[in-house]
Amino acid sequence: MPKLCEGRVAIVTGAGRGIGREHALLLAAHGARVVVNDLGAGVDGTGRDDSFAAKTVADIRAAGGEAIVNGDDVSSWSGAKHMIDAALATWGKLDVLINNAGILRDRMLVNMTEEEWDSVIQVHLKGTFAPSRHAAAHWREVHKVTGAPTKGRIINTTSTSGIYGNVGQSNYGAAKAGIAAFSIIIARELKKFGVTVNVISPSAVTRMTEGLRVLTEEQKATRDPKWVSPTVVYLASEAAQDITGRVIQAGIGRIAICEGWRRGAEEAQVDDPEEAGRLIRRMLPKVRRNAGMDGMELD
Ligand SMILES: NC(=O)c1ccc[n+]([C@@H]2O[C@H](COP(=O)([O-])OP(=O)(O)OC[C@H]3O[C@@H](n4cnc5c(N)ncnc54)[C@H](O)[C@@H]3O)[C@@H](O)[C@H]2O)c1
């Protein structure tokens, strides 16, 4: 097997369990040295337990790879900086940042508390922004000194909930849609430093999703988190320098490119509100299908 990330230094957030753990293991198998970040929180973000990150690190080392534990909270400005500094202090460089950590606080809007909203936005959206911001500042400095493309990589994590919508997840979906928009914008900003930014929308059975629906053994096998990581490892490699600002679904037996918010039908503007209503009705598509892996209908 050719090693795609030989010598590269990667950070994977939320790598103590689930999808992040698989990213870390596959990156290490492809020669990357990995900062395994995980707070060890419950699905709702409460509590902490360093043993999950430690287990991922132990498994990487047992397979002959290099990894260190990092227990910082991704949504903390100083914690995120500390995480980037840990890679630099240990291996003298940073090539890849995979923002994967996440939590859930599902609730219908009418019952959602301020705390449920704030905590999900905090972990997902700020927890993607803060590490990205510190990594970007580092790559800008490297670019200033060398004048060469840094080949830095940011891979963020969205969800079908953010790109197609899911009832009961207005906090989570808003954060995940925000992550996709954030990534497309910073891909443009960081291009001049030779940094690419892409987004993965995974589908996998983890503790976060295992209770959502009853699955056959065959369905579970196609939803193993290990199916998401090959796409991420390729995007993390130097070979993927030409792919940036993309949202890619991975899991359930498919890799798919997602393209959102494309301009649809249009008409010349009018000054009569009733005429505007008639035009809008005429232009609305008759069927709006979710392009999700499961082919679910939205409405
Ligand atoms: N499983 C799926 O099908 C699916 C679908 C769409 C999106 N996602 C996204 O993929 C990512 C991984 O999800 P998963 O299913 O592996 O979940 P998971 O619960 O198995 O793993 C998430 C990890 O993140 C860690 N974490 C939580 N808050 C943290 C914080 N503040 N700082 C550091 N670490 C923290 C947790 O301790 C946990 O180990 C999440 O962003 C999730 O929203 C998952």
Coordinates of C-alpha atoms and ligand atoms in Angstrom, one line a residue:
M1 CA 0.0 0.0 0.0
P2 CA 1.5 3.4 -1.0
K3 CA 1.7 5.7 2.1
L4 CA -0.1 8.9 1.2
C5 CA 0.8 11.0 4.2
E6 CA 4.3 9.9 5.0
G7 CA 6.1 12.4 7.2
R8 CA 3.0 14.7 7.6
V9 CA 1.8 15.9 10.9
A10 CA -1.9 15.9 11.5
I11 CA -4.3 16.9 14.3
V12 CA -7.6 15.0 14.5
T13 CA -10.2 16.5 16.9
G14 CA -12.6 14.1 18.6
A15 CA -10.3 11.2 17.7
G16 CA -11.0 9.1 20.9
R17 CA -14.1 7.5 19.4
G18 CA -16.2 7.0 16.3
I19 CA -15.3 8.6 13.0
G20 CA -12.4 10.7 14.3
R21 CA -10.7 7.6 15.7
E22 CA -10.8 5.9 12.3
H23 CA -9.3 9.1 10.7
A24 CA -6.4 9.0 13.2
L25 CA -5.7 5.3 12.7
L26 CA -5.8 5.5 8.9
L27 CA -3.7 8.7 8.8
A28 CA -1.1 6.9 11.0
A29 CA -1.2 3.8 8.8
H30 CA -0.4 6.2 5.9
G31 CA 2.7 7.5 7.7
A32 CA 1.3 10.6 9.4
R33 CA 2.2 11.6 13.0
V34 CA -1.0 12.4 14.8
V35 CA -2.2 14.6 17.6
V36 CA -5.2 12.7 18.9
N37 CA -7.4 15.3 20.4
D38 CA -10.4 14.3 22.5
L39 CA -12.1 15.7 25.6
G40 CA -13.8 12.4 26.3
A41 CA -17.2 14.0 26.6
G42 CA -20.6 12.4 26.6
V43 CA -22.8 12.6 23.4
D44 CA -24.3 15.8 25.0
G45 CA -20.8 17.3 25.6
T46 CA -20.8 16.9 29.4
G47 CA -18.1 15.1 31.4
R48 CA -14.6 14.2 30.3
D49 CA -12.4 11.1 30.1
D50 CA -8.9 11.1 28.7
S51 CA -8.8 7.3 28.3
F52 CA -10.5 7.3 24.8
A53 CA -7.7 9.5 23.3
A54 CA -5.1 7.5 25.1
K55 CA -6.5 4.3 23.6
T56 CA -6.3 5.6 20.1
V57 CA -2.7 6.7 20.7
A58 CA -1.8 3.3 22.2
D59 CA -3.3 1.6 19.1
I60 CA -1.4 3.8 16.7
R61 CA 1.8 3.1 18.6
A62 CA 1.2 -0.6 18.8
A63 CA 0.9 -0.6 15.0
G64 CA 4.3 1.2 14.8
G65 CA 3.0 4.7 14.3
E66 CA 3.6 8.0 16.2
A67 CA 0.9 9.8 18.1
I68 CA 0.3 12.0 21.2
V69 CA -2.7 12.6 23.3
N70 CA -4.3 16.1 23.5
G71 CA -7.2 16.7 25.9
D72 CA -8.0 20.3 25.0
D73 CA -11.6 21.5 24.4
V74 CA -11.8 22.4 20.7
S75 CA -14.2 25.2 21.4
S76 CA -11.8 27.0 23.7
W77 CA -9.8 29.8 22.0
S78 CA -6.7 29.1 24.2
G79 CA -7.3 25.3 24.2
A80 CA -7.3 25.3 20.4
K81 CA -4.1 27.3 20.3
H82 CA -2.5 24.9 22.8
M83 CA -3.5 22.0 20.5
I84 CA -1.8 23.5 17.5
D85 CA 1.2 24.3 19.7
A86 CA 1.4 20.7 20.8
A87 CA 1.9 19.5 17.2
L88 CA 4.6 22.2 16.7
A89 CA 6.4 21.5 20.0
T90 CA 6.4 17.7 19.4
W91 CA 7.2 17.5 15.7
G92 CA 8.2 21.0 14.6
K93 CA 5.4 21.4 12.1
L94 CA 1.7 21.0 11.2
D95 CA 0.4 19.9 7.9
V96 CA -3.2 18.7 8.5
L97 CA -6.1 19.8 10.8
I98 CA -9.2 17.6 10.8
N99 CA -12.0 19.3 12.8
N100 CA -14.3 16.4 13.7
A101 CA -15.3 16.7 17.4
G102 CA -18.9 17.1 18.0
I103 CA -21.9 16.8 20.3
L104 CA -25.7 16.6 20.1
R105 CA -28.5 18.3 22.0
D106 CA -31.5 17.5 19.9
R107 CA -34.8 19.3 20.7
M108 CA -37.7 20.7 18.8
L109 CA -37.4 24.5 18.5
V110 CA -40.4 25.3 20.7
N111 CA -38.7 23.5 23.6
M112 CA -35.0 24.2 22.9
T113 CA -33.2 25.9 25.8
E114 CA -30.6 28.7 25.4
E115 CA -28.0 26.3 26.8
E116 CA -28.9 23.5 24.2
W117 CA -28.5 26.0 21.4
D118 CA -25.3 27.7 22.7
S119 CA -23.4 24.4 23.6
V120 CA -24.0 22.9 20.1
I121 CA -23.0 26.1 18.3
Q122 CA -20.0 26.4 20.6
V123 CA -18.6 22.9 20.1
H124 CA -19.2 22.6 16.3
L125 CA -18.9 26.1 14.9
K126 CA -16.5 27.7 17.3
G127 CA -14.7 24.4 17.7
T128 CA -14.1 24.4 14.0
F129 CA -13.3 28.2 13.8
A130 CA -10.8 28.3 16.7
P131 CA -8.4 25.5 15.6
S132 CA -8.7 26.7 12.0
R133 CA -7.8 30.2 12.9
H134 CA -4.7 29.2 14.9
A135 CA -3.6 26.8 12.2
A136 CA -4.1 29.4 9.5
A137 CA -2.0 32.0 11.4
H138 CA 0.8 29.4 11.6
W139 CA 0.6 28.6 7.9
R140 CA 0.7 32.3 7.0
E141 CA 3.9 32.6 9.0
V142 CA 5.4 29.6 7.3
H143 CA 4.4 31.0 3.9
K144 CA 6.0 34.3 4.8
V145 CA 9.3 32.7 5.6
T146 CA 9.5 30.1 2.7
G147 CA 7.4 31.9 0.0
A148 CA 6.3 28.4 -1.1
P149 CA 2.9 26.8 -0.9
T150 CA 2.5 25.3 2.6
K151 CA 0.4 22.3 1.5
G152 CA -1.6 22.8 4.7
R153 CA -4.9 21.0 4.9
I154 CA -8.1 21.7 6.8
I155 CA -10.8 19.1 6.6
N156 CA -14.0 20.1 8.5
T157 CA -17.1 18.0 9.3
T158 CA -20.6 18.8 8.3
S159 CA -23.7 16.6 8.2
T160 CA -26.7 15.9 6.1
S161 CA -28.6 17.7 8.9
G162 CA -26.8 20.9 7.9
I163 CA -26.9 20.5 4.2
Y164 CA -30.5 19.0 3.8
G165 CA -32.0 19.7 7.2
N166 CA -33.4 17.4 9.9
V167 CA -36.3 18.0 12.2
G168 CA -35.2 18.3 15.9
Q169 CA -31.7 19.5 15.0
S170 CA -32.0 23.2 14.4
N171 CA -29.0 23.9 16.6
Y172 CA -26.9 21.1 15.1
G173 CA -28.0 21.7 11.5
A174 CA -27.4 25.5 11.8
A175 CA -23.9 24.8 13.1
K176 CA -23.2 22.2 10.4
A177 CA -24.5 24.5 7.6
G178 CA -22.3 27.2 9.1
I179 CA -19.3 24.9 9.0
A180 CA -19.8 24.3 5.3
A181 CA -20.2 28.0 4.5
F182 CA -17.2 28.8 6.8
S183 CA -15.1 26.3 4.9
I184 CA -16.0 27.5 1.4
I185 CA -15.0 31.1 2.5
I186 CA -11.7 30.2 4.2
A187 CA -10.8 27.9 1.2
R188 CA -10.7 31.1 -0.8
E189 CA -8.9 33.1 1.8
L190 CA -6.1 30.5 2.4
K191 CA -5.5 29.5 -1.2
K192 CA -2.7 32.1 -1.4
F193 CA -0.8 30.2 1.3
G194 CA -1.2 26.9 -0.5
V195 CA -3.7 25.6 2.1
T196 CA -6.7 23.6 1.0
V197 CA -10.0 23.5 2.9
N198 CA -12.6 20.8 2.3
V199 CA -15.6 19.5 4.2
I200 CA -16.7 15.9 4.8
S201 CA -20.3 14.9 5.4
P202 CA -20.0 11.5 7.0
S203 CA -22.6 8.8 7.5
A204 CA -21.7 6.1 10.0
V205 CA -22.9 4.1 12.9
T206 CA -21.3 5.5 16.0
R207 CA -22.6 6.1 19.5
M208 CA -24.0 9.4 18.1
T209 CA -26.2 7.7 15.6
E210 CA -26.7 4.1 16.7
G211 CA -30.1 4.7 18.3
L212 CA -31.6 6.6 15.3
R213 CA -33.0 3.6 13.4
V214 CA -33.0 -0.1 13.3
L215 CA -30.4 -1.4 10.8
T216 CA -29.6 -4.9 9.4
E217 CA -26.1 -6.3 9.9
E218 CA -25.5 -5.5 6.2
Q219 CA -26.6 -1.9 6.6
K220 CA -24.4 -1.6 9.7
A221 CA -21.4 -2.9 7.7
T222 CA -21.8 -0.2 5.0
R223 CA -22.1 2.4 7.9
D224 CA -18.8 1.4 9.6
P225 CA -16.9 4.6 10.4
K226 CA -13.9 3.2 8.6
W227 CA -15.6 3.9 5.2
V228 CA -15.4 7.6 5.8
S229 CA -11.7 7.9 6.5
P230 CA -10.1 7.0 3.0
T231 CA -11.7 10.2 1.5
V232 CA -10.3 12.2 4.4
V233 CA -6.8 10.7 4.2
Y234 CA -6.7 11.5 0.5
L235 CA -7.8 15.1 1.0
A236 CA -5.1 15.3 3.7
S237 CA -2.3 14.2 1.4
E238 CA -0.1 16.4 -0.7
A239 CA -1.6 14.8 -3.8
A240 CA -4.9 16.7 -3.1
Q241 CA -3.5 20.1 -3.6
D242 CA -5.9 20.9 -6.4
I243 CA -9.1 20.1 -4.4
T244 CA -10.4 22.9 -2.3
G245 CA -13.7 24.5 -1.1
R246 CA -15.6 21.2 -1.7
V247 CA -18.2 19.4 0.3
I248 CA -18.0 15.6 0.0
Q249 CA -20.3 13.0 1.4
A250 CA -18.8 9.7 2.4
G251 CA -20.4 6.6 3.9
I252 CA -23.3 4.2 3.2
G253 CA -21.5 2.7 0.2
R254 CA -20.9 6.0 -1.6
I255 CA -18.6 9.0 -2.1
A256 CA -20.6 11.9 -3.4
I257 CA -19.9 15.5 -4.3
C258 CA -22.5 17.9 -2.7
E259 CA -23.3 21.2 -4.4
G260 CA -25.6 23.5 -2.6
W261 CA -27.6 26.7 -3.0
R262 CA -27.5 26.8 -6.8
R263 CA -29.5 29.6 -8.4
G264 CA -32.7 28.1 -9.7
A265 CA -35.3 29.5 -12.1
E266 CA -35.6 33.3 -12.4
E267 CA -37.9 36.0 -13.8
A268 CA -37.7 39.7 -14.4
Q269 CA -38.5 41.8 -11.3
V270 CA -42.0 43.2 -10.9
D271 CA -43.5 46.0 -8.7
D272 CA -46.8 44.2 -7.9
P273 CA -46.6 41.9 -4.8
E274 CA -49.3 39.6 -6.1
E275 CA -47.5 39.2 -9.4
A276 CA -44.3 38.4 -7.4
G277 CA -46.3 35.7 -5.6
R278 CA -47.5 34.2 -8.9
L279 CA -44.0 34.2 -10.4
I280 CA -42.6 32.5 -7.3
R281 CA -45.2 29.8 -7.4
R282 CA -44.6 29.2 -11.0
M283 CA -40.8 28.9 -10.5
L284 CA -40.9 26.6 -7.4
P285 CA -39.8 23.1 -8.3
K286 CA -42.7 20.6 -8.0
V287 CA -40.6 18.1 -6.1
R288 CA -37.7 18.8 -3.8
R289 CA -35.7 15.6 -3.2
N290 CA -33.0 15.2 -0.7
A291 CA -29.9 14.2 -2.5
G292 CA -28.8 12.3 0.7
M293 CA -27.4 8.8 0.6
D294 CA -30.6 7.3 1.8
G295 CA -32.7 9.1 -0.9
M296 CA -35.1 10.4 1.8
E297 CA -37.8 12.8 0.6
L298 CA -37.6 16.2 2.3
D299 CA -41.2 17.3 1.8
Ligands
LIG1 N1 -22.0 9.4 12.8 C1 -22.6 10.0 11.8 O1 -23.3 9.4 11.0 C2 -22.4 11.4 11.5 C3 -23.2 12.0 10.6 C4 -23.0 13.4 10.3 C5 -22.0 14.1 10.9 N2 -21.3 13.5 11.9 C6 -20.2 14.3 12.5 O2 -19.0 13.6 12.6 C7 -18.2 13.9 13.7 C8 -17.9 12.7 14.5 O3 -19.1 12.1 15.0 P1 -19.1 10.6 15.6 O4 -20.4 10.0 15.1 O5 -17.8 10.0 15.4 O6 -19.4 11.0 17.2 P2 -18.8 10.4 18.5 O7 -19.7 10.9 19.6 O8 -18.5 8.9 18.4 O9 -17.3 11.1 18.6 C9 -17.2 12.5 18.8 C10 -16.0 12.7 19.7 O10 -15.8 14.1 19.9 C11 -15.4 14.3 21.2 N3 -15.7 15.7 21.7 C12 -16.9 16.2 21.9 N4 -16.8 17.5 22.3 C13 -15.5 17.8 22.3 C14 -14.7 19.0 22.5 N5 -15.3 20.1 22.9 N6 -13.4 19.0 22.4 C15 -12.7 17.8 22.0 N7 -13.4 16.7 21.8 C16 -14.7 16.7 21.9 C17 -16.1 13.3 22.1 O11 -15.5 13.0 23.3 C18 -16.1 12.1 21.1 O12 -15.1 11.2 21.4 C19 -19.1 15.0 14.5 O13 -18.8 16.3 14.1 C20 -20.5 14.7 14.0 O14 -21.4 15.8 14.1 C21 -21.4 12.2 12.2

